[in-house]
């Protein structure tokens, strides 16, 4: 539980150290306590290593090889990830390697590692890795001190070498949770728990206090101090949130101020570039009308409430219409109905014009993950199933005269009805696509042209092709012929905004001439802080 901590006000002096807008994943002091090493992505999600010395105003790129910084030993050796893949928040996964701060190539040690921390003497590494779905904190490598089915992050050794501090997150990919310490025998103690989000840990030089950033908003973090006997206080607050990265032996702090937003961007054939159609701080496009004039989106920002809001907006940027509660699911082919889901298994149909909302009879499906309209406007396909089981596709009659019936085996995560109403494009849990004919036989055939890295955006009107998106930055829209596998890129999606970390969801018309997508932006600025304690 969170108690109201006592605040001690001191005069903290901030000095800004980086000025270009970029995403900073990790920043640490070099052993001299004044030079700084950090990994950052100027655009996109691939981190590079930079060093910032007191005598230089600008950071210097250490090498052109992508590297994620993990830890700096007191002998001046870096623990880094080579081939880093961004997985969310400030985390990457890759191959653990060690390299000298003074220069030289990384020497690879172990694959599939998330984070690592040098022991105080620099002789050994503690690591976080995921093996067979179990997230493990190991020290030394191979000896498990703590494990979870969800995930840990931000591990740090105390300067006296007796404890490792880390975050315990109860849901994979969600950074809420608590801060814990474990000793070298594996005895674990939760120091403070129940935070909406947590990023960044550092120890006081005397090993008695753990400083951590946590808060009640997406990136609006406060720096807290907690002692090993669980006394919590607020150590530093700022407008916009602070993530603590490191504390030097002399007591100087290193922190970043991070501005996180989700922007929606639209393109229509009349436009040369793209228009910002964002609303509130966190909105995602879900479906677009066939003529490209309006789109359905979900507002999951602070104003939306726990069930979110389904909203409509025109691609010309005119005012938003809030349809009602629920996360958006799909638009009917004629654009007259918008479907929204309320967790766990309610499905509401809202009229986009005048009329009454109606609810689908989906009570027999324990949890709904996805829903799409068939072109006839009388049936929908729902992906869902019993809790904790693999999901499958169900055929649901909008009139409610027939009960929902399963039409696939479990293991299907997405189902997209084709324009003629007889074919269903299915995606399995491992990302593979297949085509199912639903007129009679329910037979499934693989789709040669689609790979697990393709995100479905739309069928083409003739039912012979699909539009797929790639959501790296920059992203792309491709037209793929589902029989031959031939593909061509029809648009490049380049948000051209600072700190654009990833494109998350793209919706498009069948001809791919109009599209809307959302992009996660994460803009960091690094500060050193004097006088904090």
Short mmCIF file of C-alpha atoms in Angstrom, two decimals:
data_model
loop_
_atom_site.label_atom_id
_atom_site.label_comp_id
_atom_site.label_asym_id
_atom_site.label_seq_id
_atom_site.Cartn_x
_atom_site.Cartn_y
_atom_site.Cartn_z
CA UNK A 1 0.00 0.00 0.00
CA UNK A 2 1.14 3.58 -0.52
CA UNK A 3 1.24 5.81 2.53
CA UNK A 4 1.56 9.59 2.35
CA UNK A 5 5.35 10.03 2.49
CA UNK A 6 6.99 12.89 4.36
CA UNK A 7 8.59 15.45 2.03
CA UNK A 8 11.91 17.03 2.87
CA UNK A 9 12.45 20.19 0.85
CA UNK A 10 16.03 21.00 -0.08
CA UNK A 11 17.48 23.34 -2.65
CA UNK A 12 18.10 21.08 -5.68
CA UNK A 13 20.09 22.59 -8.56
CA UNK A 14 19.43 21.14 -12.02
CA UNK A 15 21.84 21.34 -14.96
CA UNK A 16 20.61 20.23 -18.37
CA UNK A 17 23.16 17.98 -20.11
CA UNK A 18 21.51 16.89 -23.41
CA UNK A 19 19.59 19.17 -25.75
CA UNK A 20 18.55 17.23 -28.86
CA UNK A 21 15.12 15.56 -28.60
CA UNK A 22 15.71 11.79 -28.42
CA UNK A 23 14.74 8.71 -26.40
CA UNK A 24 17.26 7.99 -23.62
CA UNK A 25 17.12 4.39 -22.38
CA UNK A 26 19.92 4.39 -19.79
CA UNK A 27 22.47 6.93 -18.51
CA UNK A 28 25.29 6.18 -16.04
CA UNK A 29 28.33 7.87 -14.53
CA UNK A 30 31.79 6.71 -15.56
CA UNK A 31 34.11 5.71 -12.65
CA UNK A 32 35.48 9.32 -12.46
CA UNK A 33 32.01 10.43 -11.27
CA UNK A 34 31.83 13.31 -13.77
CA UNK A 35 31.83 11.77 -17.27
CA UNK A 36 28.51 10.26 -18.40
CA UNK A 37 27.78 7.31 -20.70
CA UNK A 38 24.28 6.83 -22.12
CA UNK A 39 22.35 4.91 -24.76
CA UNK A 40 19.75 6.76 -26.82
CA UNK A 41 17.70 6.50 -30.02
CA UNK A 42 17.60 9.84 -31.91
CA UNK A 43 14.64 8.44 -33.91
CA UNK A 44 13.10 4.99 -34.03
CA UNK A 45 13.86 2.42 -31.35
CA UNK A 46 17.47 1.39 -32.01
CA UNK A 47 19.83 2.61 -29.24
CA UNK A 48 23.40 3.84 -29.78
CA UNK A 49 26.08 4.53 -27.19
CA UNK A 50 27.23 8.09 -26.41
CA UNK A 51 29.72 9.58 -23.98
CA UNK A 52 29.49 13.03 -22.44
CA UNK A 53 32.62 14.43 -20.81
CA UNK A 54 32.63 17.58 -18.67
CA UNK A 55 35.00 19.37 -21.07
CA UNK A 56 32.75 18.79 -24.12
CA UNK A 57 29.36 20.45 -24.56
CA UNK A 58 28.04 17.81 -26.99
CA UNK A 59 27.77 14.03 -26.53
CA UNK A 60 30.08 11.93 -28.74
CA UNK A 61 28.86 8.71 -30.38
CA UNK A 62 31.12 5.89 -29.16
CA UNK A 63 30.61 3.50 -32.10
CA UNK A 64 28.25 3.06 -35.07
CA UNK A 65 27.19 -0.37 -33.79
CA UNK A 66 23.76 -0.33 -32.07
CA UNK A 67 24.29 -0.90 -28.32
CA UNK A 68 22.11 -0.73 -25.22
CA UNK A 69 23.99 0.38 -22.08
CA UNK A 70 23.34 -1.74 -18.95
CA UNK A 71 26.05 -1.12 -16.34
CA UNK A 72 29.46 0.52 -15.78
CA UNK A 73 31.98 -1.19 -13.49
CA UNK A 74 34.29 0.76 -11.23
CA UNK A 75 37.23 -0.50 -13.29
CA UNK A 76 35.73 1.20 -16.36
CA UNK A 77 34.18 -1.77 -18.12
CA UNK A 78 30.73 -1.52 -19.71
CA UNK A 79 28.04 -4.21 -19.76
CA UNK A 80 26.02 -3.68 -22.95
CA UNK A 81 23.57 -5.48 -25.21
CA UNK A 82 24.61 -6.07 -28.82
CA UNK A 83 21.82 -6.49 -31.44
CA UNK A 84 19.38 -4.74 -29.08
CA UNK A 85 15.64 -5.06 -29.78
CA UNK A 86 13.38 -2.57 -28.02
CA UNK A 87 10.61 -4.35 -26.08
CA UNK A 88 8.88 -1.44 -24.30
CA UNK A 89 9.43 1.41 -21.85
CA UNK A 90 13.25 1.63 -21.38
CA UNK A 91 13.90 -2.09 -21.93
CA UNK A 92 15.65 -3.90 -24.75
CA UNK A 93 16.62 -7.54 -25.18
CA UNK A 94 19.81 -8.69 -26.89
CA UNK A 95 23.17 -10.37 -26.39
CA UNK A 96 25.05 -9.47 -23.20
CA UNK A 97 28.60 -8.28 -23.89
CA UNK A 98 31.42 -6.53 -22.03
CA UNK A 99 33.53 -3.73 -23.52
CA UNK A 100 36.15 -1.29 -22.22
CA UNK A 101 34.94 2.28 -21.73
CA UNK A 102 38.25 3.50 -23.19
CA UNK A 103 37.40 1.87 -26.54
CA UNK A 104 37.46 -1.56 -28.10
CA UNK A 105 34.98 -4.06 -29.50
CA UNK A 106 32.31 -5.70 -27.31
CA UNK A 107 32.97 -9.33 -26.29
CA UNK A 108 29.70 -11.28 -26.30
CA UNK A 109 28.85 -13.51 -23.32
CA UNK A 110 25.18 -14.64 -23.37
CA UNK A 111 22.07 -14.32 -25.55
CA UNK A 112 18.52 -13.22 -24.68
CA UNK A 113 19.37 -10.92 -21.77
CA UNK A 114 17.30 -7.87 -20.69
CA UNK A 115 19.50 -6.15 -18.11
CA UNK A 116 22.70 -6.65 -16.12
CA UNK A 117 24.54 -5.06 -13.18
CA UNK A 118 28.23 -5.29 -12.25
CA UNK A 119 29.07 -6.39 -8.72
CA UNK A 120 30.80 -3.53 -6.80
CA UNK A 121 34.33 -4.88 -7.48
CA UNK A 122 33.58 -5.33 -11.19
CA UNK A 123 34.35 -9.06 -11.14
CA UNK A 124 30.92 -10.48 -11.90
CA UNK A 125 27.50 -9.67 -13.36
CA UNK A 126 23.94 -10.07 -12.09
CA UNK A 127 21.48 -10.49 -14.98
CA UNK A 128 17.78 -10.48 -15.85
CA UNK A 129 16.70 -12.97 -18.48
CA UNK A 130 13.61 -14.87 -19.60
CA UNK A 131 13.91 -18.65 -19.90
CA UNK A 132 10.89 -20.71 -21.02
CA UNK A 133 8.48 -17.98 -19.89
CA UNK A 134 10.07 -17.57 -16.44
CA UNK A 135 11.76 -14.23 -15.75
CA UNK A 136 14.90 -14.80 -13.65
CA UNK A 137 17.29 -12.62 -11.65
CA UNK A 138 20.60 -14.52 -11.57
CA UNK A 139 23.82 -13.87 -9.64
CA UNK A 140 26.27 -15.08 -10.56
CA UNK A 141 25.01 -16.01 -14.06
CA UNK A 142 23.20 -19.35 -13.75
CA UNK A 143 22.28 -19.04 -10.04
CA UNK A 144 18.65 -17.91 -9.63
CA UNK A 145 18.07 -15.46 -6.74
CA UNK A 146 14.48 -14.50 -7.70
CA UNK A 147 11.98 -15.41 -10.42
CA UNK A 148 8.50 -14.48 -11.68
CA UNK A 149 6.02 -15.33 -14.42
CA UNK A 150 5.71 -11.58 -15.15
CA UNK A 151 8.90 -9.48 -15.21
CA UNK A 152 11.59 -7.67 -13.22
CA UNK A 153 13.54 -4.59 -14.29
CA UNK A 154 16.21 -2.03 -13.28
CA UNK A 155 18.50 -4.23 -11.21
CA UNK A 156 21.27 -2.44 -9.21
CA UNK A 157 23.90 -3.71 -6.79
CA UNK A 158 24.29 -1.87 -3.48
CA UNK A 159 27.80 -0.34 -3.19
CA UNK A 160 28.58 -2.69 -0.24
CA UNK A 161 27.68 -5.72 -2.41
CA UNK A 162 25.13 -7.15 0.05
CA UNK A 163 21.87 -6.47 -1.84
CA UNK A 164 20.49 -6.18 -5.35
CA UNK A 165 17.56 -3.74 -5.79
CA UNK A 166 15.04 -4.27 -8.59
CA UNK A 167 11.45 -3.61 -9.64
CA UNK A 168 8.82 -6.37 -9.41
CA UNK A 169 6.11 -5.94 -12.07
CA UNK A 170 2.98 -8.13 -11.76
CA UNK A 171 2.00 -8.04 -15.47
CA UNK A 172 4.40 -8.58 -18.39
CA UNK A 173 4.97 -5.33 -20.31
CA UNK A 174 3.17 -3.15 -17.73
CA UNK A 175 5.59 -1.15 -15.56
CA UNK A 176 3.37 -0.86 -12.48
CA UNK A 177 4.45 -2.66 -9.28
CA UNK A 178 6.87 -2.39 -6.37
CA UNK A 179 10.56 -2.06 -5.49
CA UNK A 180 12.36 -4.97 -3.78
CA UNK A 181 15.81 -6.06 -2.61
CA UNK A 182 17.27 -9.55 -2.58
CA UNK A 183 20.39 -10.63 -0.71
CA UNK A 184 22.95 -13.04 -2.16
CA UNK A 185 21.30 -16.03 -0.47
CA UNK A 186 17.99 -15.28 -2.26
CA UNK A 187 16.09 -13.68 0.64
CA UNK A 188 13.73 -11.15 -0.96
CA UNK A 189 12.13 -8.11 0.72
CA UNK A 190 9.50 -5.82 -0.84
CA UNK A 191 10.38 -2.25 0.25
CA UNK A 192 7.43 -0.33 -1.29
CA UNK A 193 4.58 -1.48 -3.52
CA UNK A 194 1.44 -0.42 -5.39
CA UNK A 195 2.78 2.15 -7.88
CA UNK A 196 1.07 2.86 -11.22
CA UNK A 197 4.42 2.90 -13.00
CA UNK A 198 8.10 2.60 -12.05
CA UNK A 199 11.27 3.36 -14.03
CA UNK A 200 14.83 3.87 -12.73
CA UNK A 201 16.70 2.81 -9.56
CA UNK A 202 19.89 4.06 -7.84
CA UNK A 203 21.54 3.42 -4.43
CA UNK A 204 22.86 5.97 -1.95
CA UNK A 205 26.68 5.74 -1.61
CA UNK A 206 26.26 4.37 1.97
CA UNK A 207 24.06 1.43 0.75
CA UNK A 208 21.26 2.33 3.19
CA UNK A 209 18.74 3.92 0.80
CA UNK A 210 17.25 2.92 -2.54
CA UNK A 211 16.10 5.83 -4.75
CA UNK A 212 13.49 4.99 -7.37
CA UNK A 213 11.17 6.80 -9.79
CA UNK A 214 7.51 5.89 -9.60
CA UNK A 215 4.19 7.59 -9.95
CA UNK A 216 0.54 7.76 -10.69
CA UNK A 217 0.68 8.78 -14.38
CA UNK A 218 2.23 7.33 -17.56
CA UNK A 219 5.58 9.13 -17.23
CA UNK A 220 4.81 11.64 -14.51
CA UNK A 221 7.32 10.21 -12.05
CA UNK A 222 8.42 11.38 -8.62
CA UNK A 223 11.76 10.25 -7.16
CA UNK A 224 11.19 8.41 -3.87
CA UNK A 225 13.73 7.29 -1.26
CA UNK A 226 13.13 4.08 0.70
CA UNK A 227 15.38 2.70 3.43
CA UNK A 228 16.03 -1.02 3.92
CA UNK A 229 13.59 -0.88 6.89
CA UNK A 230 10.85 0.43 4.52
CA UNK A 231 10.70 4.13 5.42
CA UNK A 232 9.49 5.93 2.26
CA UNK A 233 9.83 9.65 1.51
CA UNK A 234 9.60 11.91 -1.54
CA UNK A 235 13.15 12.88 -2.54
CA UNK A 236 12.53 15.05 -5.64
CA UNK A 237 9.56 16.25 -7.67
CA UNK A 238 9.36 18.22 -10.89
CA UNK A 239 6.83 19.31 -13.49
CA UNK A 240 6.80 16.58 -16.13
CA UNK A 241 8.32 13.72 -14.19
CA UNK A 242 11.86 12.53 -13.47
CA UNK A 243 13.48 9.14 -14.02
CA UNK A 244 16.55 8.58 -11.82
CA UNK A 245 19.42 6.84 -13.65
CA UNK A 246 22.43 6.98 -11.34
CA UNK A 247 24.08 8.55 -8.29
CA UNK A 248 27.83 9.29 -8.34
CA UNK A 249 30.07 8.29 -5.40
CA UNK A 250 30.18 12.02 -4.56
CA UNK A 251 26.35 12.18 -4.34
CA UNK A 252 25.53 13.90 -7.63
CA UNK A 253 22.35 12.57 -9.30
CA UNK A 254 21.73 11.77 -12.96
CA UNK A 255 18.09 11.89 -14.09
CA UNK A 256 16.05 12.32 -17.25
CA UNK A 257 12.87 14.22 -17.82
CA UNK A 258 10.75 12.18 -20.25
CA UNK A 259 7.74 13.44 -22.18
CA UNK A 260 5.64 10.52 -23.44
CA UNK A 261 2.74 11.02 -25.86
CA UNK A 262 0.76 9.05 -28.40
CA UNK A 263 0.02 11.09 -31.52
CA UNK A 264 -2.44 10.17 -34.29
CA UNK A 265 -1.56 11.14 -37.86
CA UNK A 266 -3.77 11.00 -40.98
CA UNK A 267 -3.09 11.14 -44.71
CA UNK A 268 -5.70 11.57 -47.48
CA UNK A 269 -5.09 11.80 -51.26
CA UNK A 270 -5.66 15.60 -51.16
CA UNK A 271 -2.75 16.09 -48.75
CA UNK A 272 0.93 16.26 -49.58
CA UNK A 273 2.01 15.13 -46.10
CA UNK A 274 0.16 14.12 -42.94
CA UNK A 275 -2.18 15.89 -40.54
CA UNK A 276 -2.08 15.59 -36.75
CA UNK A 277 -5.49 14.23 -35.64
CA UNK A 278 -4.45 13.44 -32.04
CA UNK A 279 -6.94 13.72 -29.21
CA UNK A 280 -6.05 13.81 -25.50
CA UNK A 281 -2.76 12.17 -24.55
CA UNK A 282 -3.39 8.56 -25.58
CA UNK A 283 -5.60 7.59 -28.55
CA UNK A 284 -5.37 4.70 -31.02
CA UNK A 285 -7.08 4.37 -34.43
CA UNK A 286 -9.18 1.18 -34.75
CA UNK A 287 -11.04 1.29 -38.10
CA UNK A 288 -11.74 3.67 -40.98
CA UNK A 289 -14.78 4.11 -43.25
CA UNK A 290 -14.39 2.70 -46.76
CA UNK A 291 -14.44 6.22 -48.27
CA UNK A 292 -11.75 7.36 -45.82
CA UNK A 293 -13.73 10.31 -44.46
CA UNK A 294 -14.10 9.15 -40.82
CA UNK A 295 -12.30 6.85 -38.43
CA UNK A 296 -13.06 5.07 -35.16
CA UNK A 297 -10.52 5.41 -32.35
CA UNK A 298 -10.11 4.50 -28.68
CA UNK A 299 -9.34 7.18 -26.12
CA UNK A 300 -7.54 5.52 -23.20
CA UNK A 301 -6.14 8.71 -21.70
CA UNK A 302 -6.75 10.01 -18.17
CA UNK A 303 -10.11 11.58 -19.17
CA UNK A 304 -11.60 8.36 -20.55
CA UNK A 305 -12.28 6.36 -17.37
CA UNK A 306 -11.42 2.72 -16.69
CA UNK A 307 -13.49 1.30 -19.60
CA UNK A 308 -12.01 3.77 -22.15
CA UNK A 309 -14.06 5.64 -24.77
CA UNK A 310 -15.00 4.80 -28.35
CA UNK A 311 -14.84 7.96 -30.48
CA UNK A 312 -15.24 9.03 -34.12
CA UNK A 313 -13.38 11.76 -35.95
CA UNK A 314 -13.23 12.93 -39.58
CA UNK A 315 -9.84 12.62 -41.31
CA UNK A 316 -10.05 16.38 -42.06
CA UNK A 317 -9.53 16.93 -38.32
CA UNK A 318 -13.01 18.28 -37.47
CA UNK A 319 -14.33 17.81 -33.90
CA UNK A 320 -14.41 14.46 -32.08
CA UNK A 321 -17.70 12.64 -31.40
CA UNK A 322 -17.65 10.45 -28.27
CA UNK A 323 -19.90 7.43 -28.98
CA UNK A 324 -19.76 5.91 -25.50
CA UNK A 325 -17.70 3.73 -23.21
CA UNK A 326 -15.57 0.82 -24.37
CA UNK A 327 -12.50 0.26 -26.50
CA UNK A 328 -13.16 0.47 -30.25
CA UNK A 329 -13.30 -2.83 -32.17
CA UNK A 330 -14.55 -2.26 -35.75
CA UNK A 331 -16.82 -0.30 -38.12
CA UNK A 332 -19.54 -1.97 -40.20
CA UNK A 333 -18.99 -1.97 -43.99
CA UNK A 334 -21.57 0.81 -44.51
CA UNK A 335 -20.05 2.88 -41.66
CA UNK A 336 -23.40 3.03 -39.81
CA UNK A 337 -22.29 1.03 -36.74
CA UNK A 338 -19.23 1.14 -34.52
CA UNK A 339 -18.48 -1.80 -32.22
CA UNK A 340 -16.82 -1.32 -28.83
CA UNK A 341 -15.77 -3.81 -26.17
CA UNK A 342 -16.13 -3.44 -22.42
CA UNK A 343 -13.86 -5.80 -20.51
CA UNK A 344 -14.19 -8.75 -20.19
CA UNK A 345 -16.95 -9.85 -22.61
CA UNK A 346 -19.48 -7.13 -23.40
CA UNK A 347 -19.78 -5.92 -26.99
CA UNK A 348 -21.81 -2.75 -27.72
CA UNK A 349 -22.86 -1.54 -31.19
CA UNK A 350 -23.13 2.27 -31.34
CA UNK A 351 -24.85 3.99 -34.27
CA UNK A 352 -22.49 6.52 -35.88
CA UNK A 353 -25.54 8.63 -36.76
CA UNK A 354 -28.93 8.85 -34.99
CA UNK A 355 -30.33 5.76 -33.26
CA UNK A 356 -30.09 3.50 -30.21
CA UNK A 357 -27.07 1.48 -29.13
CA UNK A 358 -27.52 -2.29 -28.95
CA UNK A 359 -25.61 -5.06 -27.22
CA UNK A 360 -24.47 -8.35 -28.78
CA UNK A 361 -25.30 -11.61 -26.99
CA UNK A 362 -21.70 -12.54 -26.19
CA UNK A 363 -22.14 -13.49 -22.51
CA UNK A 364 -21.23 -17.12 -23.25
CA UNK A 365 -17.71 -16.03 -24.35
CA UNK A 366 -15.73 -15.38 -21.16
CA UNK A 367 -13.23 -12.91 -22.61
CA UNK A 368 -13.29 -11.01 -25.93
CA UNK A 369 -10.02 -10.06 -27.60
CA UNK A 370 -11.19 -8.86 -31.01
CA UNK A 371 -14.32 -8.48 -33.18
CA UNK A 372 -14.93 -7.76 -36.90
CA UNK A 373 -18.04 -7.20 -39.03
CA UNK A 374 -18.88 -9.42 -41.99
CA UNK A 375 -19.84 -7.54 -45.16
CA UNK A 376 -23.52 -8.68 -44.88
CA UNK A 377 -23.96 -6.55 -41.72
CA UNK A 378 -25.82 -9.39 -39.95
CA UNK A 379 -22.89 -11.38 -38.57
CA UNK A 380 -19.64 -10.65 -36.79
CA UNK A 381 -16.60 -12.77 -35.96
CA UNK A 382 -15.45 -12.59 -32.33
CA UNK A 383 -12.04 -13.79 -31.12
CA UNK A 384 -12.11 -14.85 -27.49
CA UNK A 385 -12.76 -17.74 -25.18
CA UNK A 386 -12.48 -19.02 -21.63
CA UNK A 387 -10.14 -17.18 -19.25
CA UNK A 388 -6.48 -18.39 -19.25
CA UNK A 389 -7.11 -20.50 -22.39
CA UNK A 390 -6.03 -19.97 -25.99
CA UNK A 391 -8.56 -17.87 -27.94
CA UNK A 392 -10.56 -19.05 -30.96
CA UNK A 393 -12.95 -17.50 -33.52
CA UNK A 394 -16.73 -17.51 -32.99
CA UNK A 395 -19.49 -16.65 -35.46
CA UNK A 396 -22.01 -14.30 -33.79
CA UNK A 397 -25.42 -13.38 -35.17
CA UNK A 398 -26.16 -9.65 -34.64
CA UNK A 399 -29.91 -10.31 -34.38
CA UNK A 400 -29.21 -12.70 -31.49
CA UNK A 401 -31.45 -15.49 -32.81
CA UNK A 402 -28.49 -17.96 -32.95
CA UNK A 403 -26.06 -18.47 -30.05
CA UNK A 404 -22.37 -17.73 -30.78
CA UNK A 405 -20.66 -20.80 -32.21
CA UNK A 406 -16.95 -21.60 -32.44
CA UNK A 407 -15.70 -21.91 -36.03
CA UNK A 408 -11.99 -22.54 -35.36
CA UNK A 409 -9.92 -24.56 -32.92
CA UNK A 410 -8.21 -22.64 -30.07
CA UNK A 411 -4.99 -20.83 -31.00
CA UNK A 412 -6.41 -18.07 -33.24
CA UNK A 413 -5.65 -14.47 -32.17
CA UNK A 414 -7.10 -12.49 -35.11
CA UNK A 415 -9.80 -13.09 -37.74
CA UNK A 416 -10.50 -10.77 -40.69
CA UNK A 417 -13.58 -11.44 -42.89
CA UNK A 418 -13.03 -10.92 -46.63
CA UNK A 419 -15.22 -8.56 -48.69
CA UNK A 420 -17.36 -11.34 -50.25
CA UNK A 421 -18.22 -12.85 -46.85
CA UNK A 422 -16.91 -16.35 -47.67
CA UNK A 423 -13.26 -16.13 -46.63
CA UNK A 424 -11.68 -15.43 -43.29
CA UNK A 425 -8.02 -14.49 -42.91
CA UNK A 426 -6.81 -15.98 -39.61
CA UNK A 427 -3.69 -15.26 -37.59
CA UNK A 428 -2.43 -17.88 -35.13
CA UNK A 429 -0.71 -17.28 -31.79
CA UNK A 430 2.71 -17.73 -33.42
CA UNK A 431 1.86 -15.00 -35.97
CA UNK A 432 1.29 -17.30 -38.98
CA UNK A 433 -1.56 -16.45 -41.38
CA UNK A 434 -4.03 -18.85 -43.03
CA UNK A 435 -7.19 -18.53 -45.16
CA UNK A 436 -10.38 -20.30 -44.19
CA UNK A 437 -13.41 -20.73 -46.43
CA UNK A 438 -16.57 -20.41 -44.34
CA UNK A 439 -19.22 -21.13 -46.98
CA UNK A 440 -19.18 -24.85 -46.18
CA UNK A 441 -15.94 -26.68 -45.65
CA UNK A 442 -14.06 -24.59 -43.03
CA UNK A 443 -10.80 -25.78 -44.61
CA UNK A 444 -7.67 -23.72 -43.94
CA UNK A 445 -4.79 -23.07 -46.33
CA UNK A 446 -1.54 -21.20 -45.61
CA UNK A 447 -1.02 -17.76 -47.21
CA UNK A 448 2.30 -17.68 -49.10
CA UNK A 449 2.66 -13.91 -49.23
CA UNK A 450 2.30 -13.06 -45.53
CA UNK A 451 4.94 -13.41 -42.82
CA UNK A 452 4.74 -13.12 -39.03
CA UNK A 453 6.14 -9.56 -39.22
CA UNK A 454 3.14 -8.32 -41.24
CA UNK A 455 0.30 -6.49 -39.48
CA UNK A 456 -3.04 -6.72 -41.31
CA UNK A 457 -4.57 -3.33 -42.17
CA UNK A 458 -7.30 -4.03 -44.78
CA UNK A 459 -8.58 -6.35 -47.47
CA UNK A 460 -8.57 -4.95 -51.01
CA UNK A 461 -12.06 -4.58 -52.54
CA UNK A 462 -11.62 -7.51 -54.98
CA UNK A 463 -10.69 -9.89 -52.14
CA UNK A 464 -7.47 -10.86 -53.93
CA UNK A 465 -5.10 -8.85 -51.82
CA UNK A 466 -4.53 -7.29 -48.44
CA UNK A 467 -2.87 -4.11 -47.23
CA UNK A 468 -0.34 -4.81 -44.47
CA UNK A 469 1.69 -2.46 -42.31
CA UNK A 470 5.19 -2.54 -40.82
CA UNK A 471 5.35 -0.57 -37.62
CA UNK A 472 9.03 0.20 -37.17
CA UNK A 473 9.99 3.89 -37.57
CA UNK A 474 9.82 4.72 -40.40
CA UNK A 475 7.01 2.25 -41.18
CA UNK A 476 5.35 1.23 -44.42
CA UNK A 477 2.10 0.13 -46.06
CA UNK A 478 2.41 -2.75 -48.55
CA UNK A 479 -0.10 -4.27 -50.98
CA UNK A 480 0.20 -8.08 -51.02
CA UNK A 481 -1.42 -10.49 -53.49
CA UNK A 482 -2.50 -13.35 -51.21
CA UNK A 483 -2.27 -15.99 -53.95
CA UNK A 484 1.07 -15.17 -55.58
CA UNK A 485 2.70 -13.46 -52.62
CA UNK A 486 3.74 -10.50 -54.82
CA UNK A 487 4.03 -7.28 -52.81
CA UNK A 488 4.72 -3.59 -53.37
CA UNK A 489 5.19 -0.74 -50.92
CA UNK A 490 2.54 1.94 -51.47
CA UNK A 491 3.39 4.37 -48.62
CA UNK A 492 6.25 5.08 -46.27
CA UNK A 493 5.04 6.13 -42.82
CA UNK A 494 7.56 8.64 -41.51
CA UNK A 495 6.09 10.62 -38.60
CA UNK A 496 8.92 13.18 -38.75
CA UNK A 497 8.41 14.05 -35.08
CA UNK A 498 11.21 14.01 -32.48
CA UNK A 499 11.53 10.95 -30.24
CA UNK A 500 9.20 8.84 -32.45
CA UNK A 501 9.81 5.44 -30.86
CA UNK A 502 7.27 3.19 -32.56
CA UNK A 503 4.22 3.20 -34.82
CA UNK A 504 1.61 1.13 -33.01
CA UNK A 505 -1.55 0.74 -35.10
CA UNK A 506 -2.37 1.60 -38.73
CA UNK A 507 -5.84 1.68 -40.34
CA UNK A 508 -6.36 2.17 -44.06
CA UNK A 509 -9.00 2.20 -46.79
CA UNK A 510 -9.06 -0.86 -49.14
CA UNK A 511 -7.19 1.13 -51.83
CA UNK A 512 -4.59 2.28 -49.22
CA UNK A 513 -5.00 5.88 -50.40
CA UNK A 514 -6.17 7.14 -46.98
CA UNK A 515 -4.66 5.99 -43.70
CA UNK A 516 -4.47 6.91 -40.00
CA UNK A 517 -1.82 5.66 -37.58
CA UNK A 518 -0.61 6.37 -34.10
CA UNK A 519 2.98 6.89 -33.01
CA UNK A 520 4.48 6.65 -29.53
CA UNK A 521 6.83 9.57 -28.87
CA UNK A 522 9.29 9.47 -25.97
CA UNK A 523 11.41 12.62 -25.70
CA UNK A 524 14.12 12.65 -23.00
CA UNK A 525 16.41 15.34 -21.65
CA UNK A 526 19.25 14.45 -19.30
CA UNK A 527 19.98 16.48 -16.14
CA UNK A 528 22.52 16.35 -13.37
CA UNK A 529 21.18 17.29 -9.94
CA UNK A 530 23.17 18.80 -7.07
CA UNK A 531 21.91 19.03 -3.51
CA UNK A 532 19.37 16.19 -3.68
CA UNK A 533 19.43 13.61 -0.90
#
